[in-house]
């Protein structure tokens, strides 16, 4: 098996690691289904022996044995449910962190969050503990029950076999009828939930600009489509389930009629007649349960495939370079990048190099690719061509967690996590309080944090909702400089800052430079550009100019000669 095949089957391998749990559940299913035979056996003995012999002692002993069997059955059924619950928990502990990592990598590639994929994993995990999986374990016993009915009488067995074949065909018909609207309903629901999440992330814009009515119209259209397909799927599933229930009940009654005919013809006994009815009901029950749980089965299968594809498309890094702390020499070599599905590149052959401790300012018009370049420098996006090297090593060859310790990154859109200020600054590591305070002081936010209700222990809310834009930007800057990184990339770090904040940012960059930290900053503020050593001018994805600050500024401010306009002659 190739490496790619192994990566694609990562989810399946995790399920195979839980094989012992499934085997245990299957063994319990064996015992449970054997104990289900106690009912038909009791019926046989009562009708064929107890009634004819009028033995009360025999009836009492048989009844006690039946109750003990049913008590054991109930206990084993509860234990089986617990085993499957533990299977779900083990699967979660084995693969959930890997799924979350893959979601983060996938979201970085496509530029958006996909929390639905984690819900897909939970959908599959919860299926393992549901009633549908119990029916799957019981289904292999249906042929055994039918074989026992054959032992009672061949005619009864043939009738039971025909009934089971009819129900199996009905189950396939159910899939053919229900699957299309169910799949469409699932896709519509995912789109609706994604649009809802996006709307909730932009509530300020929605309320400020009176967009609620328009958004509700769009949201309602998506939701109506979802409900329409859900109703279609539910109606079809309910119709099929009712038909199958009708067939099962009719078959159980008809086998009694066939058994009564055989009793009249002295070809079998009354006990066998009733036992055959009970056994047939037990043989057909798993099929009916599977049809009843078809919606969850289809959802679980779809969720499994989506999570498997996610893991296959975002494989774990099996190996990487654990290099010593980099000095900060940054080289960008013929870097090009085009977004998936587009032909026009965002970056085209960008090349430059800066030495450790230097500060590079990247300027250019909107849409020039500055933020895209910043994401490539920190390794968030992979280039279409070229490379980004830190101390000569391609950033893609580093182990991500190892590289992250030496990088600081302040994105243009600042998102804080729903935790304390301290946890956000120290990147959720078990950091020393002194290092947290040092980073806050470098960002000139220490005094501001102390003025919060609980200081560094203040809960910032989802996305830092309780903080102003300036607060969030300062705390994001403290997070970027935490841990004395070798390379710090700041994307428009002063967009929410006032003049005092600009001065604090310039001072922070100066301190980083004294430490020997390489800094890349995207900004147009004079206070920030004044502390850079080199400037890169980016225009339409191309490095138009690169060099020392004074030289580039001189070229940018050089007057352009305007040709004289000749006067018009009469």
Coordinates of C-alpha atoms in Angstrom, one line a residue:
X1 CA 0.0 0.0 0.0
X2 CA 1.3 3.4 -1.0
X3 CA 1.8 6.3 1.5
X4 CA -1.0 8.2 -0.2
X5 CA -3.3 5.2 0.3
X6 CA -2.3 4.9 3.9
X7 CA -3.1 8.6 4.5
X8 CA -6.4 8.3 2.7
X9 CA -7.4 5.3 5.0
X10 CA -6.3 7.1 8.2
X11 CA -9.9 7.2 9.6
X12 CA -10.4 3.5 8.7
X13 CA -7.2 2.6 10.5
X14 CA -8.5 4.3 13.6
X15 CA -11.7 2.2 13.4
X16 CA -9.5 -0.9 13.0
X17 CA -7.6 0.1 16.2
X18 CA -11.0 -0.1 18.0
X19 CA -11.6 -3.6 16.5
X20 CA -11.4 -5.3 20.0
X21 CA -14.3 -3.2 21.1
X22 CA -16.4 -4.2 18.1
X23 CA -15.5 -7.8 18.5
X24 CA -16.6 -7.7 22.2
X25 CA -19.9 -6.1 21.1
X26 CA -20.3 -8.9 18.5
X27 CA -19.7 -11.5 21.2
X28 CA -22.3 -9.9 23.4
X29 CA -24.7 -9.8 20.4
X30 CA -24.1 -13.6 20.0
X31 CA -25.2 -14.2 23.6
X32 CA -28.1 -11.8 23.4
X33 CA -29.5 -13.4 20.2
X34 CA -29.1 -16.9 21.7
X35 CA -31.0 -15.8 24.8
X36 CA -33.8 -14.4 22.5
X37 CA -34.4 -18.1 21.6
X38 CA -35.7 -18.6 25.2
X39 CA -39.1 -17.2 24.2
X40 CA -39.8 -19.6 21.3
X41 CA -38.4 -22.5 23.3
X42 CA -40.7 -21.6 26.3
X43 CA -43.7 -21.4 23.9
X44 CA -42.8 -24.9 22.4
X45 CA -42.5 -26.5 25.8
X46 CA -45.7 -24.9 27.2
X47 CA -47.9 -25.9 24.3
X48 CA -46.3 -29.3 23.6
X49 CA -45.5 -30.6 27.1
X50 CA -46.9 -28.5 29.9
X51 CA -50.5 -28.3 28.7
X52 CA -50.6 -31.9 27.6
X53 CA -49.1 -33.2 30.9
X54 CA -50.8 -30.6 33.2
X55 CA -47.5 -30.3 35.1
X56 CA -47.5 -27.2 37.3
X57 CA -43.9 -27.8 38.5
X58 CA -42.7 -28.0 35.0
X59 CA -44.5 -24.7 34.1
X60 CA -43.0 -23.0 37.2
X61 CA -39.4 -24.2 36.4
X62 CA -39.8 -23.2 32.7
X63 CA -41.1 -19.8 33.7
X64 CA -38.2 -19.2 36.2
X65 CA -35.7 -20.2 33.5
X66 CA -37.4 -17.8 31.0
X67 CA -37.2 -14.9 33.5
X68 CA -33.5 -15.7 34.2
X69 CA -32.8 -15.7 30.5
X70 CA -34.5 -12.4 30.0
X71 CA -32.7 -10.9 33.0
X72 CA -29.4 -12.0 31.5
X73 CA -30.5 -10.7 28.1
X74 CA -31.3 -7.2 29.5
X75 CA -28.0 -7.1 31.4
X76 CA -25.9 -8.1 28.3
X77 CA -27.8 -5.6 26.2
X78 CA -26.9 -2.8 28.7
X79 CA -23.2 -4.0 28.7
X80 CA -23.1 -4.0 24.9
X81 CA -24.4 -0.4 24.9
X82 CA -21.7 0.5 27.3
X83 CA -19.0 -1.2 25.2
X84 CA -20.1 0.8 22.2
X85 CA -20.1 4.0 24.2
X86 CA -16.5 3.3 25.2
X87 CA -15.7 2.6 21.6
X88 CA -17.0 6.0 20.7
X89 CA -14.9 7.6 23.4
X90 CA -11.7 5.8 22.4
X91 CA -12.3 6.8 18.8
X92 CA -12.7 10.4 19.8
X93 CA -9.5 10.4 21.8
X94 CA -7.6 8.7 19.0
X95 CA -8.6 10.8 16.0
X96 CA -10.5 13.9 17.2
X97 CA -7.2 15.9 17.7
X98 CA -6.1 14.8 14.3
X99 CA -9.5 15.8 12.8
X100 CA -9.2 19.3 14.5
X101 CA -5.7 19.7 13.1
X102 CA -6.8 18.8 9.6
X103 CA -9.7 21.3 9.9
X104 CA -7.3 24.0 10.9
X105 CA -5.0 23.2 7.9
X106 CA -8.0 22.9 5.5
X107 CA -9.4 26.3 6.7
X108 CA -6.0 27.9 6.2
X109 CA -5.9 26.6 2.6
X110 CA -9.4 27.8 1.6
X111 CA -9.5 30.9 3.8
X112 CA -12.5 30.1 6.0
X113 CA -13.6 28.0 9.0
X114 CA -15.3 24.7 8.4
X115 CA -16.6 23.7 11.9
X116 CA -19.2 21.5 10.1
X117 CA -16.5 18.9 9.5
X118 CA -16.1 18.5 13.3
X119 CA -19.9 18.0 13.5
X120 CA -19.5 15.4 10.8
X121 CA -17.1 13.5 13.0
X122 CA -19.4 13.8 16.0
X123 CA -22.3 12.5 13.8
X124 CA -20.4 9.4 12.9
X125 CA -19.2 8.9 16.5
X126 CA -22.7 9.2 17.9
X127 CA -23.9 6.7 15.3
X128 CA -21.7 4.1 17.0
X129 CA -23.8 4.5 20.2
X130 CA -27.2 4.7 18.6
X131 CA -29.9 2.1 17.9
X132 CA -28.9 1.7 14.3
X133 CA -25.6 0.1 15.1
X134 CA -27.4 -2.4 17.4
X135 CA -29.5 -3.4 14.4
X136 CA -26.3 -3.9 12.3
X137 CA -25.0 -6.3 15.0
X138 CA -28.3 -8.2 15.1
X139 CA -28.8 -8.4 11.4
X140 CA -26.4 -11.4 10.8
X141 CA -28.6 -13.5 13.2
X142 CA -31.7 -13.2 10.9
X143 CA -30.5 -16.2 8.7
X144 CA -30.0 -18.2 11.9
X145 CA -33.5 -17.6 13.1
X146 CA -34.8 -18.5 9.7
X147 CA -32.7 -21.7 9.8
X148 CA -34.4 -22.6 13.2
X149 CA -37.8 -22.0 11.6
X150 CA -36.8 -24.5 8.9
X151 CA -36.1 -27.0 11.6
X152 CA -39.7 -26.5 12.9
X153 CA -41.1 -27.2 9.4
X154 CA -39.8 -26.7 5.9
X155 CA -42.9 -24.9 4.8
X156 CA -42.6 -22.4 7.7
X157 CA -38.9 -21.9 6.9
X158 CA -39.6 -21.3 3.2
X159 CA -42.3 -18.8 4.1
X160 CA -39.9 -17.0 6.5
X161 CA -37.2 -16.9 3.9
X162 CA -39.5 -15.4 1.3
X163 CA -40.6 -12.8 3.8
X164 CA -37.0 -11.8 4.6
X165 CA -36.2 -11.5 0.9
X166 CA -39.2 -9.2 0.4
X167 CA -38.1 -7.0 3.3
X168 CA -34.5 -6.8 2.1
X169 CA -35.8 -5.7 -1.3
X170 CA -37.9 -3.1 0.4
X171 CA -34.8 -1.9 2.2
X172 CA -33.0 -1.4 -1.1
X173 CA -36.0 0.3 -2.5
X174 CA -36.0 2.6 0.6
X175 CA -32.4 3.6 -0.1
X176 CA -33.2 4.3 -3.8
X177 CA -36.2 6.5 -2.9
X178 CA -34.9 8.3 0.2
X179 CA -31.2 8.8 -0.5
X180 CA -31.5 11.7 -3.1
X181 CA -33.7 14.1 -1.1
X182 CA -31.7 13.1 2.1
X183 CA -28.4 14.0 0.5
X184 CA -29.8 17.3 -0.9
X185 CA -31.2 18.1 2.5
X186 CA -27.8 17.5 4.2
X187 CA -26.1 19.7 1.6
X188 CA -28.7 22.5 2.0
X189 CA -28.4 22.3 5.8
X190 CA -24.6 22.6 5.6
X191 CA -24.9 25.7 3.4
X192 CA -27.5 27.2 5.7
X193 CA -25.4 26.6 8.8
X194 CA -22.3 28.1 7.1
X195 CA -24.2 31.2 6.1
X196 CA -25.6 31.5 9.6
X197 CA -22.1 31.3 11.1
X198 CA -20.9 34.0 8.7
X199 CA -23.8 36.3 9.5
X200 CA -23.2 35.9 13.2
X201 CA -19.5 36.8 12.8
X202 CA -20.6 40.1 11.1
X203 CA -23.4 41.2 13.4
X204 CA -22.1 44.7 13.8
X205 CA -22.1 45.4 10.1
X206 CA -25.5 43.7 9.8
X207 CA -27.1 45.9 12.4
X208 CA -25.3 49.1 11.6
X209 CA -26.2 49.0 7.9
X210 CA -29.8 47.6 8.3
X211 CA -29.0 44.4 6.5
X212 CA -31.1 42.2 8.7
X213 CA -34.1 42.0 6.4
X214 CA -31.9 41.2 3.3
X215 CA -30.0 38.6 5.2
X216 CA -33.2 37.0 6.5
X217 CA -34.5 36.7 3.0
X218 CA -31.3 35.0 1.9
X219 CA -31.3 32.8 5.0
X220 CA -35.0 31.9 4.6
X221 CA -34.4 30.8 1.0
X222 CA -31.6 28.5 2.0
X223 CA -33.7 27.2 5.0
X224 CA -36.8 26.7 2.9
X225 CA -34.8 24.6 0.5
X226 CA -33.4 22.6 3.4
X227 CA -36.9 22.1 4.9
X228 CA -38.4 21.2 1.5
X229 CA -35.8 18.4 1.0
X230 CA -36.1 17.3 4.7
X231 CA -39.9 17.0 4.3
X232 CA -39.5 15.1 1.1
X233 CA -37.0 12.7 2.7
X234 CA -39.1 12.3 5.8
X235 CA -42.3 11.7 3.9
X236 CA -40.7 9.0 1.8
X237 CA -39.0 7.4 4.7
X238 CA -42.2 7.4 6.8
X239 CA -44.1 5.8 3.9
X240 CA -41.5 3.1 3.4
X241 CA -41.2 2.5 7.1
X242 CA -45.0 2.1 7.4
X243 CA -45.1 -0.3 4.5
X244 CA -42.4 -2.4 6.0
X245 CA -44.1 -2.4 9.4
X246 CA -47.3 -3.4 7.6
X247 CA -45.5 -6.2 5.8
X248 CA -43.8 -7.5 9.0
X249 CA -47.0 -7.6 11.0
X250 CA -48.8 -9.2 8.2
X251 CA -46.1 -11.8 7.7
X252 CA -46.1 -12.6 11.4
X253 CA -49.9 -13.1 11.3
X254 CA -49.8 -15.1 8.0
X255 CA -47.2 -17.5 9.4
X256 CA -49.6 -18.2 12.2
X257 CA -52.2 -19.0 9.6
X258 CA -49.8 -21.3 7.7
X259 CA -48.9 -22.9 11.0
X260 CA -52.5 -23.4 11.9
X261 CA -53.1 -25.1 8.6
X262 CA -50.1 -27.4 9.3
X263 CA -51.5 -28.2 12.7
X264 CA -54.9 -29.0 11.2
X265 CA -53.1 -31.3 8.8
X266 CA -51.2 -32.9 11.7
X267 CA -47.9 -31.8 10.1
X268 CA -46.6 -29.7 13.1
X269 CA -47.6 -28.7 16.6
X270 CA -49.3 -25.6 18.1
X271 CA -46.1 -24.8 19.9
X272 CA -44.1 -24.8 16.7
X273 CA -46.7 -22.5 15.1
X274 CA -46.3 -19.9 17.8
X275 CA -42.6 -20.3 18.0
X276 CA -42.3 -19.7 14.3
X277 CA -44.2 -16.5 14.6
X278 CA -41.9 -15.2 17.4
X279 CA -38.8 -16.3 15.5
X280 CA -40.0 -14.6 12.3
X281 CA -40.6 -11.4 14.1
X282 CA -37.1 -11.5 15.6
X283 CA -35.6 -12.3 12.2
X284 CA -37.4 -9.4 10.5
X285 CA -36.9 -6.8 13.3
X286 CA -33.3 -5.8 12.5
X287 CA -34.3 -5.1 8.9
X288 CA -37.1 -2.9 10.0
X289 CA -34.9 -1.2 12.5
X290 CA -32.3 -0.5 9.8
X291 CA -34.9 1.0 7.6
X292 CA -36.2 3.1 10.5
X293 CA -32.6 4.3 11.2
X294 CA -31.9 4.8 7.5
X295 CA -31.6 8.6 8.0
X296 CA -28.9 8.2 10.6
X297 CA -27.2 5.5 8.6
X298 CA -26.9 7.7 5.5
X299 CA -25.8 10.7 7.6
X300 CA -23.2 8.6 9.3
X301 CA -21.9 7.2 6.0
X302 CA -21.8 10.7 4.4
X303 CA -20.0 12.1 7.5
X304 CA -17.5 9.2 7.4
X305 CA -16.7 9.9 3.8
X306 CA -16.3 13.6 4.3
X307 CA -14.0 13.2 7.4
X308 CA -12.0 10.5 5.5
X309 CA -11.6 12.9 2.5
X310 CA -10.6 15.7 4.9
X311 CA -7.8 13.6 6.5
X312 CA -6.7 12.4 3.1
X313 CA -6.4 15.9 1.7
X314 CA -4.6 17.2 4.8
X315 CA -2.2 14.4 5.8
X316 CA -0.2 14.6 9.0
X317 CA 3.5 15.6 8.6
X318 CA 5.2 12.3 9.1
X319 CA 8.7 13.8 9.2
X320 CA 10.2 17.2 9.4
X321 CA 13.3 19.0 10.4
X322 CA 13.8 19.8 14.1
X323 CA 16.3 22.6 13.5
X324 CA 18.0 24.8 16.1
X325 CA 16.5 28.2 16.8
X326 CA 16.8 30.2 13.5
X327 CA 18.8 33.4 13.4
X328 CA 16.1 35.1 11.3
X329 CA 17.6 35.2 7.8
X330 CA 14.6 35.4 5.5
X331 CA 14.8 34.5 1.8
X332 CA 11.9 34.6 -0.6
X333 CA 12.8 32.9 -3.9
X334 CA 10.7 33.4 -7.1
X335 CA 7.5 33.1 -5.1
X336 CA 4.3 32.7 -7.1
X337 CA 0.8 31.9 -5.9
X338 CA -2.6 31.5 -7.6
X339 CA -5.8 30.8 -5.6
X340 CA -7.4 27.4 -6.4
X341 CA -9.8 27.7 -9.3
X342 CA -8.3 30.9 -10.7
X343 CA -5.9 31.5 -13.5
X344 CA -4.6 35.0 -12.5
X345 CA -1.8 34.7 -10.0
X346 CA -1.8 36.8 -6.8
X347 CA 2.0 36.7 -6.5
X348 CA 4.4 36.5 -9.4
X349 CA 8.1 35.7 -9.0
X350 CA 8.6 37.7 -5.8
X351 CA 12.3 37.5 -4.7
X352 CA 14.1 39.3 -1.8
X353 CA 16.3 38.6 1.2
X354 CA 16.7 40.2 4.6
X355 CA 19.3 39.5 7.2
X356 CA 18.8 38.7 10.9
X357 CA 17.7 41.8 12.9
X358 CA 16.6 43.8 9.8
X359 CA 13.2 45.3 9.6
X360 CA 11.4 45.1 6.2
X361 CA 8.4 47.3 5.3
X362 CA 6.1 46.1 2.6
X363 CA 4.0 48.7 0.9
X364 CA 1.8 48.8 -2.1
X365 CA -1.8 49.5 -3.2
X366 CA -4.8 47.5 -2.1
X367 CA -5.0 44.1 -3.8
X368 CA -1.3 44.0 -4.5
X369 CA -0.9 40.7 -2.6
X370 CA 0.7 42.0 0.6
X371 CA -1.3 40.0 3.0
X372 CA -1.0 36.9 0.8
X373 CA 2.8 37.4 0.9
X374 CA 2.7 37.7 4.7
X375 CA 0.7 34.4 5.0
X376 CA 3.4 32.7 2.8
X377 CA 6.2 34.0 4.9
X378 CA 4.8 32.4 8.1
X379 CA 3.9 29.2 6.2
X380 CA 0.1 29.4 6.5
X381 CA -0.3 29.1 2.7
X382 CA 1.8 26.9 0.4
X383 CA 3.2 28.6 -2.8
X384 CA 2.3 27.5 -6.3
X385 CA 6.0 27.9 -7.2
X386 CA 9.1 29.1 -5.5
X387 CA 10.0 28.9 -1.8
X388 CA 10.2 30.8 1.5
X389 CA 13.4 30.0 3.4
X390 CA 14.3 30.7 7.0
X391 CA 18.0 30.4 7.6
X392 CA 18.2 28.5 4.3
X393 CA 15.5 25.9 5.2
X394 CA 12.2 25.9 3.4
X395 CA 9.5 26.8 6.0
X396 CA 7.4 23.9 4.6
X397 CA 10.0 21.4 5.7
X398 CA 9.8 22.5 9.4
X399 CA 7.7 20.7 11.9
X400 CA 4.8 23.2 12.3
X401 CA 4.8 23.2 16.1
X402 CA 8.5 23.7 16.2
X403 CA 8.5 26.5 13.6
X404 CA 5.6 28.3 15.4
X405 CA 7.7 28.7 18.5
X406 CA 10.1 30.9 16.6
X407 CA 7.5 33.0 14.7
X408 CA 5.3 35.8 15.7
X409 CA 2.3 36.8 13.5
X410 CA -0.2 39.5 13.7
X411 CA -2.8 39.1 10.9
X412 CA -4.8 41.9 9.4
X413 CA -8.0 40.5 10.9
X414 CA -7.3 40.0 14.6
X415 CA -9.1 37.1 16.3
X416 CA -8.7 36.5 20.0
X417 CA -9.9 33.3 21.6
X418 CA -12.6 33.0 24.2
X419 CA -10.3 32.8 27.2
X420 CA -8.3 35.0 29.4
X421 CA -6.0 37.8 28.3
X422 CA -3.0 35.9 29.7
X423 CA -3.9 32.7 27.8
X424 CA -4.2 34.6 24.5
X425 CA -0.8 36.3 25.0
X426 CA 1.1 33.1 25.9
X427 CA -0.6 31.1 23.0
X428 CA -2.2 28.7 25.5
X429 CA 1.1 27.4 26.7
X430 CA 2.1 26.9 30.3
X431 CA 4.2 30.0 30.2
X432 CA 5.9 31.9 32.9
X433 CA 4.0 35.0 34.1
X434 CA 7.2 37.1 33.7
X435 CA 7.3 36.2 29.9
X436 CA 3.6 37.2 29.5
X437 CA 4.1 40.5 31.3
X438 CA 7.3 41.1 29.3
X439 CA 5.4 40.6 26.0
X440 CA 2.7 42.9 27.2
X441 CA 5.2 45.6 28.1
X442 CA 6.8 45.4 24.7
X443 CA 3.4 46.0 23.1
X444 CA 2.8 48.8 25.6
X445 CA -0.5 47.1 26.8
X446 CA 0.5 46.1 30.3
X447 CA -1.0 49.2 32.0
X448 CA -4.2 48.9 29.8
X449 CA -4.6 45.2 30.9
X450 CA -4.2 46.1 34.6
X451 CA -7.2 48.5 34.2
X452 CA -9.4 45.6 33.1
X453 CA -11.8 44.1 35.7
X454 CA -9.7 41.0 36.3
X455 CA -6.4 42.2 34.8
X456 CA -4.7 39.4 33.0
X457 CA -7.4 36.9 34.1
X458 CA -10.1 38.9 32.3
X459 CA -12.2 36.8 29.9
X460 CA -12.1 38.5 26.5
X461 CA -15.2 36.8 25.1
X462 CA -15.5 35.1 21.7
X463 CA -13.2 36.9 19.2
X464 CA -12.3 39.4 22.0
X465 CA -15.8 40.9 21.8
X466 CA -15.5 42.8 25.1
X467 CA -12.4 44.7 24.0
X468 CA -12.1 47.6 21.6
X469 CA -10.2 47.3 18.3
X470 CA -7.2 49.0 19.7
X471 CA -7.1 46.7 22.7
X472 CA -7.4 43.6 20.5
X473 CA -4.6 44.9 18.3
X474 CA -2.3 45.5 21.2
X475 CA -3.0 42.1 22.8
X476 CA -2.5 40.5 19.4
X477 CA 0.9 42.3 19.1
X478 CA 1.9 41.0 22.6
X479 CA 1.0 37.5 21.4
X480 CA 3.2 37.9 18.3
X481 CA 6.3 39.0 20.3
X482 CA 5.7 36.5 23.1
X483 CA 8.6 34.0 23.6
X484 CA 11.3 36.1 21.9
X485 CA 10.6 34.8 18.3
X486 CA 13.3 35.0 15.6
X487 CA 10.9 36.3 12.9
X488 CA 7.8 38.6 13.5
X489 CA 5.4 39.4 10.7
X490 CA 2.9 42.2 11.3
X491 CA 0.1 42.8 8.8
X492 CA -1.3 46.3 9.1
X493 CA -0.6 46.4 12.9
X494 CA -1.6 50.0 13.3
X495 CA -5.0 49.9 11.6
X496 CA -6.8 50.4 14.9
X497 CA -4.2 52.5 16.7
X498 CA -4.1 56.2 17.5
X499 CA -1.0 58.4 17.5
X500 CA 0.0 57.1 20.9
X501 CA -0.4 53.5 19.7
X502 CA 1.7 54.3 16.6
X503 CA 4.5 55.5 18.8
X504 CA 4.2 52.4 21.0
X505 CA 4.3 50.1 17.9
X506 CA 7.4 51.9 16.6
X507 CA 9.0 51.5 20.0
X508 CA 8.1 47.7 20.0
X509 CA 9.7 47.3 16.6
X510 CA 12.8 49.1 17.8
X511 CA 13.1 46.7 20.8
X512 CA 12.7 43.7 18.5
X513 CA 15.4 45.0 16.3
X514 CA 17.8 45.4 19.3
X515 CA 17.1 41.8 20.2
X516 CA 18.1 40.7 16.7
X517 CA 14.6 39.8 15.7
X518 CA 13.8 40.0 12.0
X519 CA 10.6 42.0 11.4
X520 CA 8.4 42.1 8.4
X521 CA 5.7 44.8 8.6
X522 CA 3.0 45.8 6.2
X523 CA 2.0 49.4 6.8
X524 CA 1.7 52.9 5.3
X525 CA 2.0 54.8 8.5
X526 CA 5.0 57.2 8.5
X527 CA 5.7 56.4 12.2
X528 CA 6.1 52.7 11.3
X529 CA 7.9 53.1 8.0
X530 CA 10.4 55.4 9.8
X531 CA 11.9 52.5 11.7
X532 CA 12.3 50.0 8.8
X533 CA 15.7 49.2 7.2
X534 CA 14.4 48.1 3.8
X535 CA 11.3 48.6 1.8
X536 CA 9.6 46.2 -0.7
X537 CA 7.1 47.8 -3.1
X538 CA 4.5 45.3 -4.2
X539 CA 2.2 46.0 -7.1
X540 CA -0.1 43.5 -8.8
X541 CA 1.7 40.7 -7.2
X542 CA 5.2 41.8 -8.5
X543 CA 8.1 43.1 -6.5
X544 CA 8.4 46.5 -8.2
X545 CA 11.2 47.9 -5.9
X546 CA 13.3 46.5 -3.1
X547 CA 16.2 48.1 -1.3
X548 CA 17.2 50.4 1.6
X549 CA 14.5 52.7 2.9
X550 CA 16.2 55.9 1.9
X551 CA 16.8 54.8 -1.6
X552 CA 13.2 53.5 -2.1
X553 CA 11.6 56.5 -0.6
X554 CA 13.7 58.8 -2.8
X555 CA 12.6 56.9 -5.9
X556 CA 9.0 57.1 -4.8
X557 CA 9.1 60.8 -4.1
X558 CA 11.1 61.7 -7.2
X559 CA 9.1 64.2 -9.2
X560 CA 7.9 63.0 -12.6
X561 CA 8.6 65.5 -15.4
X562 CA 5.5 66.6 -17.2
X563 CA 5.9 67.6 -20.9
X564 CA 4.9 71.1 -21.7
X565 CA 1.6 71.5 -23.4
X566 CA 1.7 73.5 -26.7
X567 CA -0.7 76.3 -27.0
X568 CA -3.5 75.9 -29.4
X569 CA -3.3 78.0 -32.6
X570 CA -6.2 79.7 -33.9

